[in-house]
Coordinates of N, CA, C and O in Angstrom, one line a residue:
X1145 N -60.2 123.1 186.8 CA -61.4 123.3 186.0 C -61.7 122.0 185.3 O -61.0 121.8 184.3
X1146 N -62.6 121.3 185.6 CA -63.1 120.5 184.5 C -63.4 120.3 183.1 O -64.3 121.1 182.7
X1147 N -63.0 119.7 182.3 CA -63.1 119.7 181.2 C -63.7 118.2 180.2 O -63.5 117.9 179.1
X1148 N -64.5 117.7 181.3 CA -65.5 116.7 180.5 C -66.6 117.1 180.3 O -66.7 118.3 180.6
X1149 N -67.6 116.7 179.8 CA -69.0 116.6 179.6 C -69.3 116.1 180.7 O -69.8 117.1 181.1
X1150 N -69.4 115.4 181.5 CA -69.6 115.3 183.1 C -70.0 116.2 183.6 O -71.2 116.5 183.8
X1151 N -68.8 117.2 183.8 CA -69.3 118.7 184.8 C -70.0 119.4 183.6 O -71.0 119.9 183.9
X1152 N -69.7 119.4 182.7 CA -70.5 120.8 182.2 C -71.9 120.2 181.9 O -72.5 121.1 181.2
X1153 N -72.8 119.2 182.1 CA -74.3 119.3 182.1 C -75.4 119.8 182.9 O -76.6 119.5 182.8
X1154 N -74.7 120.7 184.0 CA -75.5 121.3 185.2 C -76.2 122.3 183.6 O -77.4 122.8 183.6
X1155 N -75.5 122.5 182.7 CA -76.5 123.6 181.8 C -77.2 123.0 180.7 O -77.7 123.6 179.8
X1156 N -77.1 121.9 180.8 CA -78.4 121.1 180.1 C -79.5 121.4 180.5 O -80.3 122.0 179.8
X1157 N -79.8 120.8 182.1 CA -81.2 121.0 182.4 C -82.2 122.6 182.4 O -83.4 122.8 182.5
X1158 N -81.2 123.6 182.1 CA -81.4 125.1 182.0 C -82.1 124.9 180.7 O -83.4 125.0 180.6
X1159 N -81.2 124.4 179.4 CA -81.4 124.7 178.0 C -82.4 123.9 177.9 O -82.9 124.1 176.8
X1160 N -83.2 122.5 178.6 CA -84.3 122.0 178.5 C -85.4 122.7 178.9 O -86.4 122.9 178.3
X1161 N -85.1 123.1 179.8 CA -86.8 124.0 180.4 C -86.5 125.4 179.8 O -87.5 126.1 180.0
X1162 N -85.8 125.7 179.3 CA -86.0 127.7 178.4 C -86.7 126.7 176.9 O -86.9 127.4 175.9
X1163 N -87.1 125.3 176.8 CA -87.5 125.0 175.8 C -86.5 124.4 174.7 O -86.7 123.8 173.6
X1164 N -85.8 124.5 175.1 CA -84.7 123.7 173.6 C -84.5 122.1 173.9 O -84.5 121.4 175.0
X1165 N -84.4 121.7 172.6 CA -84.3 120.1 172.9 C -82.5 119.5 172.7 O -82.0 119.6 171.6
X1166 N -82.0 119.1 173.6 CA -80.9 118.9 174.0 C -80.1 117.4 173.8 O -80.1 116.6 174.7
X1167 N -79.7 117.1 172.7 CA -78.5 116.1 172.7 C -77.5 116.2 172.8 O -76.8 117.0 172.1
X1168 N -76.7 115.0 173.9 CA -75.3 115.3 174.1 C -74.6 114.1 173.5 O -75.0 112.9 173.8
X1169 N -73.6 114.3 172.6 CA -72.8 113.5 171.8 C -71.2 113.5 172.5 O -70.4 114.4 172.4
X1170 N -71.0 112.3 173.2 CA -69.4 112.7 173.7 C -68.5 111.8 173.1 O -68.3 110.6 173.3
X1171 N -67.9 113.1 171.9 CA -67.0 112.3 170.9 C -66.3 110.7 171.2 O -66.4 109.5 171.0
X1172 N -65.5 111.4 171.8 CA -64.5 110.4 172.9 C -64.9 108.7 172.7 O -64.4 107.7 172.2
X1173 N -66.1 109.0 173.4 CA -67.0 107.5 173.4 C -67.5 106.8 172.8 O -68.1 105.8 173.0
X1174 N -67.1 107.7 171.5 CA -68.1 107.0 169.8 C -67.3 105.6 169.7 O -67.8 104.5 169.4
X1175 N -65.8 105.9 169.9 CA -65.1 105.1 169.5 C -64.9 104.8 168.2 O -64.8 103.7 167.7
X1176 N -64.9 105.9 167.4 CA -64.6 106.4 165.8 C -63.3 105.7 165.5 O -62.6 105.8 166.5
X1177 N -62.8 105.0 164.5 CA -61.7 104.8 164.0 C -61.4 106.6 162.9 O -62.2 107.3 162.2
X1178 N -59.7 106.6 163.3 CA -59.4 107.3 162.6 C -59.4 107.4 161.2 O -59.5 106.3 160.8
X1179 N -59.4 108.5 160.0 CA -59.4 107.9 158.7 C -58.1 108.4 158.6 O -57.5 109.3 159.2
X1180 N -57.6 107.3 157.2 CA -55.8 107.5 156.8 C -55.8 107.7 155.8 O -54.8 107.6 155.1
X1181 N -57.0 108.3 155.3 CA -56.9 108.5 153.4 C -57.8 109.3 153.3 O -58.9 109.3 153.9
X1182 N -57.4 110.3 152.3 CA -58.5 110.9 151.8 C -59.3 110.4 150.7 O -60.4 111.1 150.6
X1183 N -59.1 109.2 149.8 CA -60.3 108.2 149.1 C -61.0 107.9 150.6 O -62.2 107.9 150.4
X1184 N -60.7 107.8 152.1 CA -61.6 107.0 152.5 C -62.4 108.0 153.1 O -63.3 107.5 153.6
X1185 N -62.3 109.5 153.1 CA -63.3 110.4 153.5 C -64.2 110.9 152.4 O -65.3 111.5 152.4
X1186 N -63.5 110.4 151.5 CA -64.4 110.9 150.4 C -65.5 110.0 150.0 O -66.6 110.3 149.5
X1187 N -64.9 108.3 150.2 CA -66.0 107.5 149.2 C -66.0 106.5 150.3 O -66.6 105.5 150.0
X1188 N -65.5 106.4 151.3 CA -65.2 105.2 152.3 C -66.9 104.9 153.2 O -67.2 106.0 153.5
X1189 N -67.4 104.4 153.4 CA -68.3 103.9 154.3 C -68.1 104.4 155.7 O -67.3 103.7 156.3
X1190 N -68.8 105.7 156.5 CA -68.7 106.0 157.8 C -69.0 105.0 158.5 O -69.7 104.2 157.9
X1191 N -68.7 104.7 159.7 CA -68.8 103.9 160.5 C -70.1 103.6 161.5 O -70.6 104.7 161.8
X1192 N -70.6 102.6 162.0 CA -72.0 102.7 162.7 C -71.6 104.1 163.7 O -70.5 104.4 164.2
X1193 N -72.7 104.7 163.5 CA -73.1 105.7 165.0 C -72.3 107.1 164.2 O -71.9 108.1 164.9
X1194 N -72.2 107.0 162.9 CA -71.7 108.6 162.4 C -73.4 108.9 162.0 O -73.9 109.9 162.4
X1195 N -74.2 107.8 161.2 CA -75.4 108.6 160.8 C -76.4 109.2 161.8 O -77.1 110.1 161.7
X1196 N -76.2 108.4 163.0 CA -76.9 108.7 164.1 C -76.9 110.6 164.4 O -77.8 111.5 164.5
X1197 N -75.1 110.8 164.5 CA -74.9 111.8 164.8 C -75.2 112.9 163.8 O -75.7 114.0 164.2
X1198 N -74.9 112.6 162.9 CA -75.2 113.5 161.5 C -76.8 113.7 161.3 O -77.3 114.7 160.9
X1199 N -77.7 112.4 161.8 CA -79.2 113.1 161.9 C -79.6 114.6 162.9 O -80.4 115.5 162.6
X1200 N -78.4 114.4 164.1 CA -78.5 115.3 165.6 C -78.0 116.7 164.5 O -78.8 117.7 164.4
X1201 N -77.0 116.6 164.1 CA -76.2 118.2 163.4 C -77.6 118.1 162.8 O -78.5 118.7 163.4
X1202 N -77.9 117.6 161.7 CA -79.2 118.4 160.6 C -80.5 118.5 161.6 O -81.4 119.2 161.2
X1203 N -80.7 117.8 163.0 CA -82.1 118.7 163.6 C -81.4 119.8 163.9 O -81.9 120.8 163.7
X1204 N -79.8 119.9 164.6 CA -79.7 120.8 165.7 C -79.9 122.7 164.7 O -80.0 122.9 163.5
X1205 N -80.0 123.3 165.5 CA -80.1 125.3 164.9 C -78.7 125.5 166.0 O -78.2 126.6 165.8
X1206 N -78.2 124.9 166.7 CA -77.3 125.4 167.2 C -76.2 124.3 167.7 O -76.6 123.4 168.4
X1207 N -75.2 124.4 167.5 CA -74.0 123.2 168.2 C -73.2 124.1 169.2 O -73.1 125.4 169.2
X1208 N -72.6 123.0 170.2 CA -71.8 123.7 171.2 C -70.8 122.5 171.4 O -71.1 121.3 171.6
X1209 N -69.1 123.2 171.3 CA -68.3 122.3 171.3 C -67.2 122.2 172.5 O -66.3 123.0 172.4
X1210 N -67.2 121.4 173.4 CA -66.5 121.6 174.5 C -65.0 121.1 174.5 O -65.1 119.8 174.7
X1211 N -64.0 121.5 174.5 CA -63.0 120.3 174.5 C -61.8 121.4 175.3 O -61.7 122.7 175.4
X1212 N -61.1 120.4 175.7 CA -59.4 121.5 176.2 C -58.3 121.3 175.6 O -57.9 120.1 175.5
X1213 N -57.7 122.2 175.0 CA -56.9 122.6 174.5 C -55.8 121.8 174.7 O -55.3 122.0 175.8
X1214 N -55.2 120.8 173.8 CA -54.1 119.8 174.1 C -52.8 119.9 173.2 O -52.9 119.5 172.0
X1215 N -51.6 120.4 173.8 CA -50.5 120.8 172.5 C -51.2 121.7 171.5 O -51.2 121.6 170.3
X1216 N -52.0 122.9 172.2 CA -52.4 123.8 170.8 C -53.6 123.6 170.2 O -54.3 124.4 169.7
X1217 N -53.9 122.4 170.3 CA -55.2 122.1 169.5 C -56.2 121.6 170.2 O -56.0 121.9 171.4
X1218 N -57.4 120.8 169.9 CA -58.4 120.1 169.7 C -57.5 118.3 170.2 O -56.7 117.7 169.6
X1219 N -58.1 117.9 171.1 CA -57.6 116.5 171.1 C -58.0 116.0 169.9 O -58.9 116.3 169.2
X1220 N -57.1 115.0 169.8 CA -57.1 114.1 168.1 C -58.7 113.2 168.0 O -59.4 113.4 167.0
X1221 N -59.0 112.7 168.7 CA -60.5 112.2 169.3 C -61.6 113.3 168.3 O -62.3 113.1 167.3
X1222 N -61.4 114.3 169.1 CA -62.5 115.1 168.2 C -62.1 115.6 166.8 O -63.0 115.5 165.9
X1223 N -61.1 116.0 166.5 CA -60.8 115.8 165.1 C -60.8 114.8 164.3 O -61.2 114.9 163.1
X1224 N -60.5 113.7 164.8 CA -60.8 112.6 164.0 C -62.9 112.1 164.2 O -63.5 111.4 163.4
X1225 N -63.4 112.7 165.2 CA -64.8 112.7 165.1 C -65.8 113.9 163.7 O -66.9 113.9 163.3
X1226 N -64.8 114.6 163.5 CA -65.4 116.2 162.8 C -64.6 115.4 161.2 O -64.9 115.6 160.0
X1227 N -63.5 114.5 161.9 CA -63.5 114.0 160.3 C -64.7 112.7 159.4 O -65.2 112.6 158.3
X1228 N -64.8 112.0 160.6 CA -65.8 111.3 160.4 C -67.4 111.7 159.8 O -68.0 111.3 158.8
X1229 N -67.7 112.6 160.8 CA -69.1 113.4 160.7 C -69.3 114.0 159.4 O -70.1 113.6 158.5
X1230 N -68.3 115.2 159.4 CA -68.1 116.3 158.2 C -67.5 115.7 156.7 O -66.7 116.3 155.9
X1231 N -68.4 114.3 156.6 CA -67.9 113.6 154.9 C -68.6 114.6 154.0 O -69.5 115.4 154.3
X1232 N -67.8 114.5 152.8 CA -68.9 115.0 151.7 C -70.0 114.6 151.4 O -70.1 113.4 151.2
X1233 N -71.1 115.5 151.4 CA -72.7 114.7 151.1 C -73.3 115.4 152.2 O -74.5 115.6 152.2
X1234 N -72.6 115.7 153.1 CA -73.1 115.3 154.5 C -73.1 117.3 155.1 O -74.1 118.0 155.4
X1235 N -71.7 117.7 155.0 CA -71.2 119.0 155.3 C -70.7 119.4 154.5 O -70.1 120.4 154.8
X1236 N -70.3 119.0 153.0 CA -69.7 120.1 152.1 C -70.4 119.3 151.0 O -70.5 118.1 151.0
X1237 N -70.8 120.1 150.0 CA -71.1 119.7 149.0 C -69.7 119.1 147.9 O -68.7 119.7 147.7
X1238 N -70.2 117.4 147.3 CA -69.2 117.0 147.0 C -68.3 117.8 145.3 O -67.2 117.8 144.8
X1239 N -69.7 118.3 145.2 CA -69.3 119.0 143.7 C -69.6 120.3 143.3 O -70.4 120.7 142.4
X1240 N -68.9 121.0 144.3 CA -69.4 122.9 144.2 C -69.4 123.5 143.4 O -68.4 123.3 142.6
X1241 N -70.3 124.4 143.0 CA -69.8 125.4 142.0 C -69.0 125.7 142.1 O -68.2 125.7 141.2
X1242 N -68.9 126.2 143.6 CA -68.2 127.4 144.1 C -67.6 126.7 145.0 O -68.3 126.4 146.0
X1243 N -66.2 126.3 144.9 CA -65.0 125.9 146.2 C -65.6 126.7 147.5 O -66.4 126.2 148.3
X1244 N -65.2 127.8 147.6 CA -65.6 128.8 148.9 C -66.7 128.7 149.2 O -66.7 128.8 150.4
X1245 N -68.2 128.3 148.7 CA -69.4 128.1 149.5 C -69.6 126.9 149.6 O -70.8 126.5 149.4
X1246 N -68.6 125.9 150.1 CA -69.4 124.0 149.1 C -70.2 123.4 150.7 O -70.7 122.2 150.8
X1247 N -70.3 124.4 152.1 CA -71.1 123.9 153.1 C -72.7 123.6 153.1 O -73.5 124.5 152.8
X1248 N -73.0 122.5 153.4 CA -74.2 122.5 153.3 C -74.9 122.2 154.6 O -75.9 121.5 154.6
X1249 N -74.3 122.9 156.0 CA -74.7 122.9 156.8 C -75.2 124.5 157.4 O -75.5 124.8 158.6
X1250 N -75.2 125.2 156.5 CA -76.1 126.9 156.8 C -76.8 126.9 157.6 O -77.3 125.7 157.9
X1251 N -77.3 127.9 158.3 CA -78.5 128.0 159.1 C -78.6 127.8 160.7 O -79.5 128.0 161.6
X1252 N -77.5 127.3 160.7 CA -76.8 126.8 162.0 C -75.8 127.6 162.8 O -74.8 127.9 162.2
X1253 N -75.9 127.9 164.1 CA -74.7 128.6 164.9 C -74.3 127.6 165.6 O -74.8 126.5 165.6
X1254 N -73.2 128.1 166.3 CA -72.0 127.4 167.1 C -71.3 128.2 167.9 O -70.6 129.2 167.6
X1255 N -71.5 127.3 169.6 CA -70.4 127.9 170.1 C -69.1 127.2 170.8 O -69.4 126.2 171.4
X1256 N -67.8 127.5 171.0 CA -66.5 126.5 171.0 C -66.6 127.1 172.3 O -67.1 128.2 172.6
X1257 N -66.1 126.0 173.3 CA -65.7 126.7 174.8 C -64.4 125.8 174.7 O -64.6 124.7 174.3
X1258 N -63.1 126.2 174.9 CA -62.0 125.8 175.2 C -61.6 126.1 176.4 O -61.8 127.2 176.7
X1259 N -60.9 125.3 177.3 CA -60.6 125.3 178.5 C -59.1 124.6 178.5 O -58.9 123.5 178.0
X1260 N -57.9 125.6 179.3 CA -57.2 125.8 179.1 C -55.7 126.1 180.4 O -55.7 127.2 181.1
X1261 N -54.7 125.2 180.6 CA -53.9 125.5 181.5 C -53.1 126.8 181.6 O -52.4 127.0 182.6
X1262 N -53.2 127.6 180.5 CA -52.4 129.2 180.2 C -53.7 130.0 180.0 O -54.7 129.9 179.3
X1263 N -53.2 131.0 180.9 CA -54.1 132.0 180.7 C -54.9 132.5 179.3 O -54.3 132.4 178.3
X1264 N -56.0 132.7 179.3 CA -56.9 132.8 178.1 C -56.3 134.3 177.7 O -56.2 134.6 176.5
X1265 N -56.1 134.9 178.3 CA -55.3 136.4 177.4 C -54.4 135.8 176.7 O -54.7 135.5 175.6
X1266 N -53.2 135.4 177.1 CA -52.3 134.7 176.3 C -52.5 133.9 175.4 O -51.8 134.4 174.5
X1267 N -53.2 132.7 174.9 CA -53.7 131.8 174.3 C -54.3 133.3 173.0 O -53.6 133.4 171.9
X1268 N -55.2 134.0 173.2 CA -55.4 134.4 172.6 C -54.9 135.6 171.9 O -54.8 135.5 170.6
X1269 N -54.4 136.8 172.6 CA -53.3 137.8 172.0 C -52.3 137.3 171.8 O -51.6 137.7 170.9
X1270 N -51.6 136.1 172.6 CA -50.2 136.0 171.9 C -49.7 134.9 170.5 O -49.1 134.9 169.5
X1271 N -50.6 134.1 171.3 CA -50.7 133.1 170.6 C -51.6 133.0 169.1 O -51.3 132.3 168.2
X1272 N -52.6 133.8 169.1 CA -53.2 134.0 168.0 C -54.6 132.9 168.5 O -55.3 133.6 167.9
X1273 N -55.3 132.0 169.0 CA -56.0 131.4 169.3 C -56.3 130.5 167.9 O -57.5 130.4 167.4
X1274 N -55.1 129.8 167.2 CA -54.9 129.2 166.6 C -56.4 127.9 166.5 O -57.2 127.8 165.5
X1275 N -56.4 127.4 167.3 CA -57.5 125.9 167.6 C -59.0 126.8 167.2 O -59.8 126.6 166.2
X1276 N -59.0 127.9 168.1 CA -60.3 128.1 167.9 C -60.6 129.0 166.0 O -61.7 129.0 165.4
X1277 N -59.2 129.5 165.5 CA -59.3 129.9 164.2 C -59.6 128.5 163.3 O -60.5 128.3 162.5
X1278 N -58.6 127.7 163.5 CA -59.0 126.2 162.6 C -60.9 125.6 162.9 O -61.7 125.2 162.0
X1279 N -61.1 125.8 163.8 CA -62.4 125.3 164.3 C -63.6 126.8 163.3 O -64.3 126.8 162.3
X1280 N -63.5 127.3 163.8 CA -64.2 128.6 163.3 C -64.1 128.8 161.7 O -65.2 128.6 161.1
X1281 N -63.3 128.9 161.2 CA -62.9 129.1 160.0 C -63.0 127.8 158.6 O -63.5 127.9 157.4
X1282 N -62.1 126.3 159.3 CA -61.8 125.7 158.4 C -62.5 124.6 158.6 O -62.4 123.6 157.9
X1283 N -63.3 124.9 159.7 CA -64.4 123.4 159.9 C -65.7 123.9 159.9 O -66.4 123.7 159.0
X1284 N -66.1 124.6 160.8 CA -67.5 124.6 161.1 C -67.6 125.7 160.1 O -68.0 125.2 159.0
X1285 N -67.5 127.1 160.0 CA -67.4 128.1 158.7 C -67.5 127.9 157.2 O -68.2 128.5 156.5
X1286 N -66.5 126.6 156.8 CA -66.3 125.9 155.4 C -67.4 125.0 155.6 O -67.7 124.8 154.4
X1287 N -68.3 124.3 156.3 CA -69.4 123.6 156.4 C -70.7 125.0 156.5 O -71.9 124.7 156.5
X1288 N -70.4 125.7 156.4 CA -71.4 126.6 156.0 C -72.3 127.4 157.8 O -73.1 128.3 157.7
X1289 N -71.8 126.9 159.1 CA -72.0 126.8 160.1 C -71.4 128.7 160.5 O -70.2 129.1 160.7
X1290 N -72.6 129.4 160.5 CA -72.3 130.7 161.4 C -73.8 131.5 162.1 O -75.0 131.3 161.8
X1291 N -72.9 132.4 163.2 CA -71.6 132.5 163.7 C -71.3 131.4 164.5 O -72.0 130.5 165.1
X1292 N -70.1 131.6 164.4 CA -69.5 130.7 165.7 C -68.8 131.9 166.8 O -68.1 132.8 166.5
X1293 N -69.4 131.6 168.1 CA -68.9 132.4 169.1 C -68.1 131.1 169.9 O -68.4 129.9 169.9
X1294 N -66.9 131.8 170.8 CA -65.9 131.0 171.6 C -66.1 131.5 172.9 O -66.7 132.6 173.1
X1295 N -65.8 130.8 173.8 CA -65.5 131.4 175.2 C -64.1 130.4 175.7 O -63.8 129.3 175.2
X1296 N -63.6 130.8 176.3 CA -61.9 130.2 176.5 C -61.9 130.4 177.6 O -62.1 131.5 178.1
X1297 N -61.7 129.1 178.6 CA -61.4 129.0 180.3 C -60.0 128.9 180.1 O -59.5 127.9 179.5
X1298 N -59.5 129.9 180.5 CA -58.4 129.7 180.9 C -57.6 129.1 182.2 O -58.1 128.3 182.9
X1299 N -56.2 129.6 182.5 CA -55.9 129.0 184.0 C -56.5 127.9 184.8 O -56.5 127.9 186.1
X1300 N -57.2 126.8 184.1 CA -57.7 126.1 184.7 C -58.2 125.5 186.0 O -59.2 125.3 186.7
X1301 N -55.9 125.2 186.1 CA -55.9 124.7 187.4 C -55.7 125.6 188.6 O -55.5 125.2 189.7
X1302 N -55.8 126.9 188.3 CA -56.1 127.9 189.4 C -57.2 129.0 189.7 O -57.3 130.1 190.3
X1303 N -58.2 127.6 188.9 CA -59.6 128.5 189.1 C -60.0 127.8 190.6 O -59.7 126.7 190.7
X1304 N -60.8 128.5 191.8 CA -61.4 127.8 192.8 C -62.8 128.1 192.5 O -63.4 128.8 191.6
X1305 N -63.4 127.1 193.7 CA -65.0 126.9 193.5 C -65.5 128.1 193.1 O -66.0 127.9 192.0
X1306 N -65.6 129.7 193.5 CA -66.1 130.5 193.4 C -66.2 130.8 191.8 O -67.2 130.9 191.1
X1307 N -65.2 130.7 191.6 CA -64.6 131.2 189.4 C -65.4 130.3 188.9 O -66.0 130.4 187.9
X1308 N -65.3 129.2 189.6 CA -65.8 127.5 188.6 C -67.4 127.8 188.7 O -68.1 127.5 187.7
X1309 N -68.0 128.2 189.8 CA -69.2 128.3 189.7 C -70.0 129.8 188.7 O -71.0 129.8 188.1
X1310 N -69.1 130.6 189.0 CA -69.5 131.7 188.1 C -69.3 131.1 186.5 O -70.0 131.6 185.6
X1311 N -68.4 130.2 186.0 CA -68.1 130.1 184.7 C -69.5 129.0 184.7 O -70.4 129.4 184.0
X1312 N -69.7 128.1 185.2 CA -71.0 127.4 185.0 C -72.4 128.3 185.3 O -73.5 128.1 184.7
X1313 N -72.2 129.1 186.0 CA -73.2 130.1 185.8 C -73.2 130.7 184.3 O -74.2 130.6 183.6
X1314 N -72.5 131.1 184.0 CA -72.1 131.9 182.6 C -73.0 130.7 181.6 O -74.1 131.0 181.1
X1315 N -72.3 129.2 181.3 CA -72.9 128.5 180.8 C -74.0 128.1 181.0 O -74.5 127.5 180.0
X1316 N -74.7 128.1 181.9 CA -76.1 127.8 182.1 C -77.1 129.3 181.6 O -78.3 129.1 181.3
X1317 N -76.6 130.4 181.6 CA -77.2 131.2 180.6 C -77.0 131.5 179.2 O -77.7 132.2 178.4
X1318 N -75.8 131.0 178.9 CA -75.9 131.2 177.4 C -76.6 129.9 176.6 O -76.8 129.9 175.4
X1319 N -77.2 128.3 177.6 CA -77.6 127.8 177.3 C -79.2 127.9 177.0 O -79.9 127.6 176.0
X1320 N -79.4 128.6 178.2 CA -81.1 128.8 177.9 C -81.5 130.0 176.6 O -82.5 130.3 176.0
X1321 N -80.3 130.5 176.8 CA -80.3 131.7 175.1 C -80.0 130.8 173.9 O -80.4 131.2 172.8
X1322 N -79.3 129.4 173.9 CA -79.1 128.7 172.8 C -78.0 129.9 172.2 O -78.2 130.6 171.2
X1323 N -77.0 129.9 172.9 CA -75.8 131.0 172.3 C -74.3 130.4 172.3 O -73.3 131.1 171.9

């Protein structure tokens, strides 16, 4: 199963003609330096190509996040991208009333596709679906970003053409729904 932005843009050209306007941002290639401080996420200067992307989050009504599941999580790449992006000012208000509502990215859905070498039952009943709770909850949720819906490829490497095209079928209609 594929897990770049490569294969999955056969559902771009869907979500352009159902009318939605479509940017693709592939973390990876920003070439983001990591941050090592929390003074530097709070007051530090983002780096060229974060405002770029932070203009795309305030047009978008909807984000979709693709990544596979590496040691449990989110490769460090896109965490260290959602750290960049998600400064205060930007996705949390720096001075809340209210700790629990300080997102100022409302109004907005999201959906996570994780793709995955262990079965997606597993990942999820046993495991608790840990990545997609951190992502749901303590990133995109605490930025004020709902719902967030997931879809989880599992078994990757034992999916054949038939599976692979039905799961790109799947994504090419939840694209033109903007789901």
């Amino acid at each position: 199963m594929p897990t770049c932005a490569m294969r999955w843009r056969p559902a771009t050209p869907r979500a352009r003609a159902a009318g939605h306007q479509v940017e693709l941002v592939e973390a990876a290639r920003l070439g983001l330096p990591l941050l090592t401080s929390q003074d530097a996420w709070q007051h530090g200067t983002p780096p060229p190509g974060v405002a770029a992307v932070q203009e795309a989050i305030h047009k978008a009504q909807h984000l979709v996040f693709f990544y596979p599941l590496w040691l449990g999580d989110m490769p460090a790449l896109l965490k260290g991208f959602l750290e960049q992006v998600a400064r205060p000012g930007f996705a949390l208000d720096p001075a809340p009333r209210n700790p629990l509502r300080a997102g100022l990215l409302g109004g907005r859905s999201a959906r996570l596709v994780v793709s995955m070498g262990m079965p997606a039952l597993l990942y999820r009943w046993f495991y608790g679906a840990p990545s997609l709770r951190l992502m749901r909850r303590n990133i995109l949720g605490f930025a004020g970003i709902e719902p967030v819906r997931s879809t989880i490829v599992g078994s990757t490497g034992a999916l054949d053409a038939a599976a692979a095209e039905r799961l790109f079928a799947r994504m090419r209609r939840l694209g033109v729904q903007a789901r």
